[in-house]
Coordinates of C-alpha atoms in Angstrom, one line a residue:
Chain A
M1 CA -126.5 -18.3 -37.7
I2 CA -125.8 -20.3 -34.7
I3 CA -122.9 -19.5 -32.4
V4 CA -122.1 -21.7 -29.4
K5 CA -119.6 -20.6 -26.9
N6 CA -118.1 -22.8 -24.1
L7 CA -121.4 -24.9 -24.0
Q8 CA -121.6 -27.1 -20.8
K9 CA -124.1 -29.5 -19.7
T10 CA -124.2 -31.5 -16.4
F11 CA -126.8 -33.9 -15.5
Q12 CA -127.8 -34.8 -12.1
T13 CA -128.9 -38.4 -11.5
A14 CA -131.6 -39.5 -9.2
T15 CA -128.9 -40.3 -6.6
G16 CA -127.4 -36.8 -6.7
E17 CA -124.3 -37.8 -8.8
K18 CA -123.3 -35.3 -11.2
I19 CA -122.2 -36.3 -14.7
Q20 CA -120.7 -33.7 -16.9
V21 CA -121.7 -34.4 -20.6
L22 CA -120.7 -31.4 -22.3
R23 CA -117.2 -29.9 -21.4
G24 CA -117.1 -26.7 -23.5
I25 CA -118.1 -26.8 -26.9
D26 CA -117.5 -23.9 -29.2
I27 CA -118.6 -23.7 -32.8
H28 CA -120.1 -21.2 -35.3
I29 CA -122.6 -22.5 -37.8
E30 CA -123.2 -20.3 -40.9
K31 CA -126.4 -20.3 -43.1
G32 CA -126.5 -22.9 -45.6
E33 CA -123.9 -25.2 -43.8
K34 CA -124.5 -28.9 -43.3
I35 CA -122.9 -30.0 -40.3
A36 CA -122.5 -33.8 -39.5
V37 CA -121.9 -34.6 -35.9
I38 CA -120.2 -38.0 -35.2
G39 CA -118.9 -39.5 -32.1
P40 CA -119.0 -42.8 -30.1
S41 CA -122.1 -43.3 -28.1
G42 CA -122.3 -41.4 -24.8
S43 CA -119.9 -38.8 -26.2
G44 CA -122.6 -36.0 -25.7
K45 CA -123.3 -35.5 -29.5
S46 CA -127.0 -35.8 -29.1
T47 CA -127.0 -33.7 -25.9
F48 CA -125.2 -31.0 -27.8
L49 CA -127.8 -31.0 -30.6
R50 CA -130.6 -31.0 -28.0
C51 CA -129.0 -27.9 -26.4
L52 CA -129.4 -26.0 -29.7
N53 CA -133.1 -25.7 -29.3
L54 CA -133.0 -25.9 -25.6
L55 CA -134.6 -29.3 -25.2
E56 CA -132.0 -29.7 -22.8
Q57 CA -131.1 -26.6 -20.8
P58 CA -127.3 -25.8 -20.8
T59 CA -125.6 -25.5 -17.4
G60 CA -123.1 -23.3 -18.7
G61 CA -122.0 -21.2 -21.8
E62 CA -123.9 -19.3 -24.4
I63 CA -125.9 -20.2 -27.5
F64 CA -126.8 -17.5 -29.9
F65 CA -129.3 -18.0 -32.8
E66 CA -129.3 -15.1 -35.2
G67 CA -127.5 -12.8 -33.0
Q68 CA -129.9 -13.5 -30.1
Q69 CA -128.9 -15.5 -27.0
I70 CA -131.3 -18.2 -26.6
N71 CA -130.3 -19.8 -23.2
D72 CA -131.5 -16.7 -21.4
S73 CA -134.6 -16.7 -19.2
K74 CA -136.0 -13.6 -20.9
V75 CA -136.2 -15.3 -24.4
D76 CA -139.4 -16.6 -25.6
I77 CA -138.2 -20.0 -26.5
D78 CA -141.4 -21.3 -28.3
K79 CA -140.9 -18.4 -30.9
L80 CA -137.1 -19.6 -31.4
R81 CA -138.1 -23.4 -31.6
A82 CA -140.8 -22.5 -34.2
Q83 CA -137.8 -21.5 -36.5
M84 CA -135.7 -24.7 -35.8
G85 CA -137.0 -28.0 -36.9
M86 CA -136.1 -31.2 -35.2
V87 CA -136.3 -34.6 -36.3
F88 CA -135.9 -37.5 -33.7
Q89 CA -134.5 -40.9 -33.6
H90 CA -137.9 -42.4 -32.8
F91 CA -139.9 -40.0 -35.0
N92 CA -142.4 -39.0 -32.4
L93 CA -145.3 -38.5 -34.7
F94 CA -148.5 -37.8 -32.9
P95 CA -150.3 -41.3 -33.0
H96 CA -153.7 -39.9 -32.3
L97 CA -153.6 -37.5 -35.3
S98 CA -153.8 -38.3 -39.0
V99 CA -150.8 -37.7 -41.2
K100 CA -152.1 -34.4 -42.5
R101 CA -153.1 -33.3 -38.9
N102 CA -149.6 -34.1 -37.7
I103 CA -148.2 -31.7 -40.3
T104 CA -150.7 -29.0 -39.9
L105 CA -151.2 -28.9 -36.2
A106 CA -148.4 -26.5 -35.4
P107 CA -148.6 -24.1 -38.2
T108 CA -152.2 -23.6 -37.7
L109 CA -152.2 -23.5 -33.8
L110 CA -149.4 -20.9 -33.8
K111 CA -151.6 -18.9 -36.5
L112 CA -148.8 -19.1 -39.2
K113 CA -151.2 -20.3 -41.7
S114 CA -155.0 -21.0 -42.1
Q115 CA -156.1 -24.5 -42.2
E116 CA -156.5 -24.5 -45.9
E117 CA -153.1 -23.0 -46.5
A118 CA -151.6 -25.5 -44.1
D119 CA -153.6 -28.3 -45.8
E120 CA -152.2 -27.4 -49.1
E121 CA -148.7 -27.1 -48.0
A122 CA -149.0 -30.4 -46.3
I123 CA -150.0 -32.2 -49.5
R124 CA -147.4 -30.4 -51.5
L125 CA -144.7 -31.5 -48.9
L126 CA -146.0 -35.1 -48.7
E127 CA -145.9 -35.2 -52.6
R128 CA -142.2 -34.0 -52.4
V129 CA -141.5 -37.0 -50.3
G130 CA -143.7 -39.5 -52.2
L131 CA -146.3 -40.0 -49.5
S132 CA -149.2 -38.0 -50.6
D133 CA -151.4 -41.1 -50.6
K134 CA -150.8 -41.3 -47.0
A135 CA -152.4 -37.9 -45.9
D136 CA -155.4 -39.4 -44.0
A137 CA -153.5 -42.5 -42.6
Y138 CA -152.5 -42.7 -38.9
P139 CA -148.8 -42.9 -37.8
N140 CA -149.2 -46.6 -36.6
Q141 CA -150.2 -47.8 -40.2
L142 CA -147.0 -46.7 -41.6
A143 CA -143.5 -48.3 -41.8
G144 CA -140.5 -46.6 -40.1
G145 CA -139.1 -45.1 -43.2
Q146 CA -142.4 -43.5 -44.0
K147 CA -142.8 -42.2 -40.5
Q148 CA -139.4 -40.5 -40.6
R149 CA -140.2 -38.9 -43.9
I150 CA -143.4 -37.4 -42.4
A151 CA -141.5 -36.3 -39.3
I152 CA -139.2 -34.4 -41.6
V153 CA -142.3 -32.9 -43.5
R154 CA -144.0 -31.9 -40.2
S155 CA -140.8 -29.9 -39.2
L156 CA -140.7 -28.3 -42.8
A157 CA -144.1 -27.2 -42.5
M158 CA -143.0 -24.7 -40.1
N159 CA -140.5 -23.2 -42.6
P160 CA -137.6 -23.6 -40.2
K161 CA -134.3 -21.7 -40.8
V162 CA -132.4 -24.7 -39.7
M163 CA -133.1 -28.3 -39.3
L164 CA -131.6 -30.4 -36.4
F165 CA -131.5 -34.2 -37.0
D166 CA -130.9 -36.5 -34.0
E167 CA -129.7 -39.9 -35.4
P168 CA -132.7 -39.9 -38.0
T169 CA -132.0 -43.3 -39.3
S170 CA -130.7 -45.1 -36.2
A171 CA -134.2 -46.8 -35.6
L172 CA -134.8 -47.8 -39.1
D173 CA -134.5 -51.1 -40.7
P174 CA -131.5 -51.1 -43.2
E175 CA -133.6 -51.1 -46.3
M176 CA -135.4 -47.9 -45.2
V177 CA -132.3 -45.7 -44.3
G178 CA -131.9 -44.8 -48.1
E179 CA -135.2 -43.2 -48.6
V180 CA -134.9 -41.0 -45.5
L181 CA -131.3 -40.2 -46.4
D182 CA -132.5 -39.1 -49.9
V183 CA -134.9 -36.8 -48.4
I184 CA -132.3 -35.2 -46.2
K185 CA -130.1 -34.8 -49.0
E186 CA -132.5 -33.1 -51.1
L187 CA -133.1 -30.6 -48.4
A188 CA -129.3 -30.1 -48.2
D189 CA -129.3 -29.5 -51.9
D190 CA -131.9 -26.8 -51.6
G191 CA -129.7 -24.8 -49.3
M192 CA -131.2 -25.6 -45.8
T193 CA -128.9 -25.3 -42.9
L194 CA -128.6 -28.7 -41.4
V195 CA -127.0 -30.1 -38.2
I196 CA -127.3 -33.9 -38.3
V197 CA -126.1 -36.3 -35.6
T198 CA -125.5 -39.6 -37.6
H199 CA -123.7 -42.9 -37.6
E200 CA -124.0 -42.9 -41.5
M201 CA -120.4 -42.0 -42.3
G202 CA -121.0 -42.4 -45.9
F203 CA -123.7 -39.8 -45.9
A204 CA -121.7 -37.6 -43.7
R205 CA -119.0 -37.7 -46.3
E206 CA -121.2 -37.0 -49.2
V207 CA -123.6 -34.4 -47.8
A208 CA -121.9 -32.5 -45.1
S209 CA -120.0 -29.4 -45.7
R210 CA -118.2 -29.8 -42.5
V211 CA -117.9 -32.8 -40.0
I212 CA -117.4 -32.6 -36.3
F213 CA -116.1 -35.4 -34.1
I214 CA -117.3 -34.9 -30.4
D215 CA -115.8 -37.2 -27.7
E216 CA -115.9 -36.8 -23.9
G217 CA -118.0 -33.7 -24.2
K218 CA -115.7 -31.8 -26.4
I219 CA -115.2 -31.3 -30.1
Q220 CA -112.0 -33.2 -30.6
E221 CA -111.7 -32.5 -34.5
E222 CA -113.7 -30.7 -37.3
N223 CA -113.0 -30.5 -40.8
E224 CA -114.4 -30.7 -44.4
P225 CA -115.3 -34.1 -45.0
E226 CA -112.7 -35.2 -47.5
E227 CA -109.8 -34.4 -45.3
F228 CA -111.7 -35.5 -42.1
F229 CA -112.0 -39.0 -43.3
T230 CA -109.0 -39.5 -45.1
H231 CA -106.6 -37.8 -42.9
P232 CA -107.9 -37.7 -39.4
K233 CA -105.4 -36.1 -37.0
N234 CA -106.8 -36.8 -33.4
P235 CA -105.9 -40.2 -32.3
R236 CA -109.4 -40.9 -30.9
L237 CA -110.9 -40.0 -34.2
Q238 CA -108.5 -42.3 -36.0
D239 CA -109.5 -45.1 -33.5
F240 CA -113.1 -44.2 -33.9
L241 CA -113.0 -44.3 -37.8
S242 CA -110.9 -47.6 -37.8
K243 CA -113.9 -49.2 -35.9
V244 CA -116.9 -47.9 -37.9
L245 CA -115.4 -47.6 -41.5
Chain B
M1 CA -202.0 -60.8 -3.5
N2 CA -200.0 -62.3 -6.4
F3 CA -196.9 -60.9 -8.1
I4 CA -198.8 -59.2 -11.0
N5 CA -200.9 -57.4 -8.5
K6 CA -198.0 -56.4 -6.5
I7 CA -196.3 -54.9 -9.7
Q8 CA -199.6 -53.1 -10.5
E9 CA -199.9 -51.8 -6.9
T10 CA -196.1 -50.7 -7.1
L11 CA -196.0 -48.9 -10.5
L12 CA -199.5 -48.0 -11.6
T13 CA -201.7 -47.4 -8.6
D14 CA -201.8 -43.5 -8.1
Q15 CA -199.3 -43.4 -11.0
R16 CA -196.3 -44.4 -8.7
Y17 CA -194.1 -45.1 -11.7
L18 CA -193.7 -41.3 -11.8
Y19 CA -191.7 -41.5 -8.5
L20 CA -189.3 -43.8 -10.3
F21 CA -189.1 -41.4 -13.3
D22 CA -188.4 -38.4 -11.2
G23 CA -185.8 -40.4 -9.3
L24 CA -184.1 -41.6 -12.4
K25 CA -184.0 -38.0 -13.6
N26 CA -182.4 -36.9 -10.6
T27 CA -179.9 -39.8 -10.5
V28 CA -179.0 -39.0 -14.1
I29 CA -178.6 -35.4 -13.6
I30 CA -176.4 -35.7 -10.4
T31 CA -174.3 -38.4 -12.1
V32 CA -173.6 -36.8 -15.5
C33 CA -172.9 -33.2 -13.7
A34 CA -170.6 -34.7 -11.1
L35 CA -168.8 -36.7 -13.8
I36 CA -168.1 -33.6 -15.9
L37 CA -167.0 -31.7 -12.9
G38 CA -164.9 -34.6 -11.7
V39 CA -163.1 -35.1 -14.9
I40 CA -162.3 -31.3 -15.3
L41 CA -161.2 -31.0 -11.5
G42 CA -159.6 -34.2 -11.7
T43 CA -157.5 -33.3 -14.9
L44 CA -156.3 -30.1 -13.1
L45 CA -155.2 -32.0 -10.1
A46 CA -153.5 -34.6 -12.3
I47 CA -151.6 -31.7 -14.4
I48 CA -150.3 -30.3 -11.0
R49 CA -149.2 -33.7 -9.9
V50 CA -147.6 -34.4 -12.9
N51 CA -145.8 -31.0 -13.4
Y52 CA -144.6 -31.2 -9.8
Q53 CA -143.3 -34.8 -10.4
N54 CA -141.4 -33.6 -13.5
G55 CA -139.5 -31.1 -11.6
A56 CA -141.4 -27.8 -11.6
R57 CA -140.6 -26.4 -8.0
G58 CA -141.8 -22.7 -8.1
A59 CA -143.4 -21.4 -4.9
V60 CA -146.8 -21.5 -6.5
M61 CA -146.3 -25.1 -7.7
Q62 CA -145.2 -26.1 -4.2
I63 CA -148.4 -24.7 -2.6
L64 CA -150.7 -26.1 -5.4
N65 CA -149.1 -29.6 -5.2
A66 CA -149.5 -29.6 -1.3
I67 CA -153.2 -28.6 -1.8
A68 CA -153.7 -31.3 -4.4
G69 CA -151.9 -33.9 -2.0
L70 CA -154.2 -32.9 0.9
Y71 CA -157.3 -33.1 -1.3
L72 CA -156.6 -36.6 -2.5
T73 CA -155.8 -37.9 1.0
V74 CA -158.8 -36.4 2.6
I75 CA -161.4 -37.2 -0.2
R76 CA -160.1 -40.7 -0.8
G77 CA -159.7 -41.2 2.9
T78 CA -163.4 -40.6 4.1
P79 CA -166.7 -42.1 3.0
I80 CA -168.7 -40.2 0.3
M81 CA -171.8 -40.2 2.4
V82 CA -170.1 -38.3 5.2
Q83 CA -168.5 -35.9 2.6
L84 CA -172.1 -35.4 1.3
M85 CA -173.7 -34.6 4.7
I86 CA -170.7 -32.3 5.7
M87 CA -171.3 -30.4 2.5
Y88 CA -175.1 -30.3 2.9
Y89 CA -175.3 -29.8 6.8
V90 CA -172.0 -27.8 7.4
I91 CA -170.5 -26.1 4.6
W92 CA -173.4 -25.2 2.2
Q93 CA -176.2 -25.2 4.6
S94 CA -178.8 -23.4 2.7
G95 CA -177.9 -25.0 -0.5
E96 CA -180.4 -26.6 -2.9
P97 CA -179.9 -30.3 -2.5
I98 CA -179.2 -31.4 -6.0
P99 CA -176.4 -28.8 -6.6
V100 CA -174.9 -29.7 -3.3
A101 CA -175.0 -33.4 -4.4
I102 CA -173.5 -32.5 -7.8
V103 CA -170.5 -30.7 -6.1
S104 CA -170.1 -33.3 -3.6
F105 CA -170.0 -36.3 -5.8
G106 CA -167.9 -34.1 -8.4
I107 CA -165.4 -33.5 -5.7
N108 CA -165.3 -37.0 -4.7
S109 CA -164.9 -38.3 -8.2
A110 CA -162.3 -35.8 -9.1
A111 CA -159.9 -37.4 -6.5
Y112 CA -160.1 -40.7 -8.2
V113 CA -160.1 -39.5 -11.8
A114 CA -157.0 -37.3 -10.8
E115 CA -155.1 -40.5 -10.1
V116 CA -156.3 -42.2 -13.1
I117 CA -155.5 -39.3 -15.5
R118 CA -152.1 -38.8 -13.9
S119 CA -151.1 -42.4 -14.7
G120 CA -152.5 -41.7 -18.3
I121 CA -150.2 -38.6 -18.6
Q122 CA -147.2 -40.4 -17.5
S123 CA -147.9 -43.3 -19.8
V124 CA -147.4 -40.9 -22.9
D125 CA -143.9 -41.1 -24.2
K126 CA -141.6 -38.2 -23.3
G127 CA -140.8 -37.8 -27.0
Q128 CA -144.5 -36.5 -27.6
T129 CA -143.9 -33.5 -25.5
E130 CA -140.3 -33.1 -27.1
A131 CA -141.9 -33.3 -30.5
G132 CA -144.6 -30.7 -29.5
R133 CA -142.2 -28.3 -27.8
S134 CA -139.6 -28.5 -30.7
L135 CA -142.4 -27.3 -33.1
G136 CA -142.8 -24.3 -31.1
L137 CA -146.0 -25.2 -29.2
S138 CA -146.2 -24.0 -25.7
S139 CA -146.3 -26.3 -22.8
R140 CA -150.0 -25.8 -22.4
Q141 CA -150.6 -26.4 -26.1
T142 CA -148.6 -29.5 -26.0
M143 CA -150.4 -30.7 -23.0
V144 CA -153.9 -30.0 -24.4
R145 CA -153.4 -30.9 -27.9
I146 CA -150.8 -33.7 -27.8
I147 CA -150.5 -35.4 -24.3
L148 CA -154.1 -35.1 -22.8
P149 CA -155.7 -36.8 -26.0
Q150 CA -153.5 -39.6 -25.7
A151 CA -153.6 -39.7 -21.8
F152 CA -157.5 -39.9 -22.0
K153 CA -157.4 -42.5 -24.5
N154 CA -154.9 -44.7 -22.6
V155 CA -157.1 -44.6 -19.5
A156 CA -160.6 -44.5 -21.2
P157 CA -161.5 -47.9 -19.6
A158 CA -160.6 -46.7 -16.1
I159 CA -162.5 -43.5 -16.4
F160 CA -165.5 -45.5 -17.7
N161 CA -165.5 -47.6 -14.6
E162 CA -165.4 -44.5 -12.4
F163 CA -168.5 -43.3 -14.4
I164 CA -170.3 -46.6 -13.8
A165 CA -169.2 -46.5 -10.1
L166 CA -170.5 -43.0 -9.8
V167 CA -173.9 -44.0 -11.0
K168 CA -174.4 -46.3 -8.2
E169 CA -172.6 -44.0 -5.5
T170 CA -175.2 -41.5 -5.9
S171 CA -177.7 -43.8 -4.3
V172 CA -176.8 -42.2 -0.9
A173 CA -178.2 -39.0 -2.2
G174 CA -181.5 -39.6 -0.3
Y175 CA -179.4 -38.8 2.9
V176 CA -179.7 -35.1 2.2
G177 CA -183.4 -35.1 1.1
I178 CA -182.8 -35.8 -2.7
Q179 CA -185.4 -38.0 -4.3
D180 CA -183.0 -39.9 -6.5
L181 CA -183.9 -43.5 -7.9
T182 CA -183.1 -45.3 -4.5
K183 CA -185.2 -42.9 -2.5
S184 CA -188.1 -43.2 -5.1
G185 CA -188.2 -46.9 -4.4
D186 CA -188.1 -46.2 -0.7
I187 CA -191.1 -43.8 -0.9
I188 CA -193.2 -46.3 -2.9
R189 CA -192.3 -49.0 -0.3
S190 CA -193.5 -46.6 2.4
Q191 CA -196.9 -46.2 0.6
T192 CA -197.5 -50.0 -0.4
Y193 CA -195.9 -51.7 2.6
D194 CA -194.3 -53.8 0.1
A195 CA -190.5 -53.9 0.3
V196 CA -189.6 -56.4 -2.3
T197 CA -191.1 -55.1 -5.6
P198 CA -190.0 -51.5 -5.5
L199 CA -186.5 -52.4 -4.5
L200 CA -186.5 -55.0 -7.4
F201 CA -187.5 -52.4 -9.8
V202 CA -185.0 -50.0 -8.4
A203 CA -182.3 -52.5 -8.8
L204 CA -183.5 -53.3 -12.3
V205 CA -183.3 -49.8 -13.4
Y206 CA -179.8 -49.4 -12.2
L207 CA -178.8 -52.6 -13.9
V208 CA -180.3 -51.4 -17.2
I209 CA -178.4 -48.0 -16.7
V210 CA -175.1 -49.6 -16.2
I211 CA -175.5 -52.2 -19.0
G212 CA -176.6 -49.5 -21.4
L213 CA -173.5 -47.5 -20.3
T214 CA -171.1 -50.3 -20.8
Q215 CA -172.6 -50.9 -24.4
I216 CA -172.1 -47.3 -25.2
L217 CA -168.8 -46.9 -23.6
G218 CA -167.6 -49.9 -25.5
I219 CA -168.6 -48.1 -28.8
I220 CA -166.6 -45.1 -27.8
E221 CA -163.6 -47.1 -26.8
R222 CA -163.6 -48.8 -30.2
R223 CA -163.9 -45.5 -32.0
L224 CA -161.0 -44.0 -29.9
A225 CA -158.9 -47.0 -31.0
V226 CA -159.2 -46.0 -34.6
S227 CA -155.8 -44.8 -34.9
D228 CA -154.3 -48.1 -33.8
H229 CA -155.5 -50.0 -36.6
R230 CA -152.6 -51.2 -38.6

C-alpha cells in the first residue's frame, strides 16, 4: 500500500546550516498492517511520518501510495491526502468550529458527502467514541483526551485508507491516555492500516503488527513486536529499550 | 442672541438640519464602502505578504510581493488628504467625487488593514494549516475556511479601531467637493456667520457615531468569542 524507497530529508536552518534528518528510509507497508514507529527524540520518526502525506517535502528518495508516486510535482497531493488520515500530537482541532462542523467540514467542502450525510456520519462516529453529547460543543470546552478522540473521528469521516498518528498521546494527561489508545486499538481491530509514532511501548507491543526503531535518520531495526521487545539485536535499540521500559 | 436662538438658527431656519442629514449620509456611505474595499484589498495584500514570508518564491509571487511592499510604503508614507486630491485632480479627473473618495479611502485603509490581518494570519498556529491540508483541503480552502476566520477573530479589535479611525478621516472629503458631515457644518457656518454652534453639532454627531459603533463592535466581539467559552 505504501512503499518508501531511500527516503531522505534535509532541513535548512535560518542560518543556512543543513541538517539531514532522514538518511535513507526503506519500508513496505501492506494493507491492514499496524506499524509502530519508536525511537529517541530527534531521531526523525515524526519527520518520516510527515513525509508520508507530504506535510514535509522529501529532499530525496521516492514514496508510493497504492502504486502512485506521491512526491512528484505532477501529483494532486490534496486528493491523496484526502485518503490518508492524520492525527497530531496537539490535536489541531479548529477552535472556531463546533465539534460537528470540525468533523463535517472536509467531507462537505470536498463534496464527498452532502451536509446531512456528513452530519449523520459525524453523530455515528461520535457515538462510537462515546462523545455524541459533545457534537455542538467547541473544542476549547473539551479535555485533551476528548479533543484527541474527536481529532481521530475528524480524520475517519474522510474514510481514509490509512491513518497516520504522530505521537497521539504525548500531550495528554496520563489519565486520558487510555481512552485515546482504546479508540486507536478499536480501529486496528477493524482492520485499518495504521502508522503510529509513539512512546507507549506497551501499546506498540499489544497492537502493532510490526515495530520499527528509527535512530539517526535510519531504520535500525524492525520486527514483529514480541521478538522486537524481548530480543532486540541492534545495540542502540537495546540501549533505548533499557531506558524506556 | 442666546444659545437657544443660535441652535434654532443653525438647525431649523431654512431646514438647515437637512445639510447635516445629507452630510451624515455621505459620510456613512463613504466610510462603509471604503471599509469593505479596504478589508477585501487588505486581506489580499496580507495573503500575498504571508505567502511570501512562508517561502513562496515563484516569479509571480516575487512581483506581487514587490507591488504589495511598494503599495504599503507609499500609502502609509503619505497623508490621506494628498492621496485623495491626487486621485481626484490627477488620476480620475472626471470622476464623481463620492466614488473617488470611496476608492481613495478604501485604498488607504487597505494598507493599514493589510498589516493588521497579516499579524492575524501569523498568530494562527501552524498546526491549523497542517490539519486542514492533511484532510485534503487545498491551500485556498484552508486559508478561507480555517485560517482567515481565526485571524479575523484575533485581530477584530484592531480592525474595529481602523473602522472608527476611518469615520473621522473621511472628514477631509470636503476638499474634493463632497458635502460630508464636516462640510455640511461649514456650509451652515457660512450662512449663519456662527461658527460655534454648527461645529459643535458636527462634533456631537461624530461622537455619537463613534460611541454607537463602539457599542455595536463590542457586541460583535463578544459573539465572536463564543467558541472561547470554557
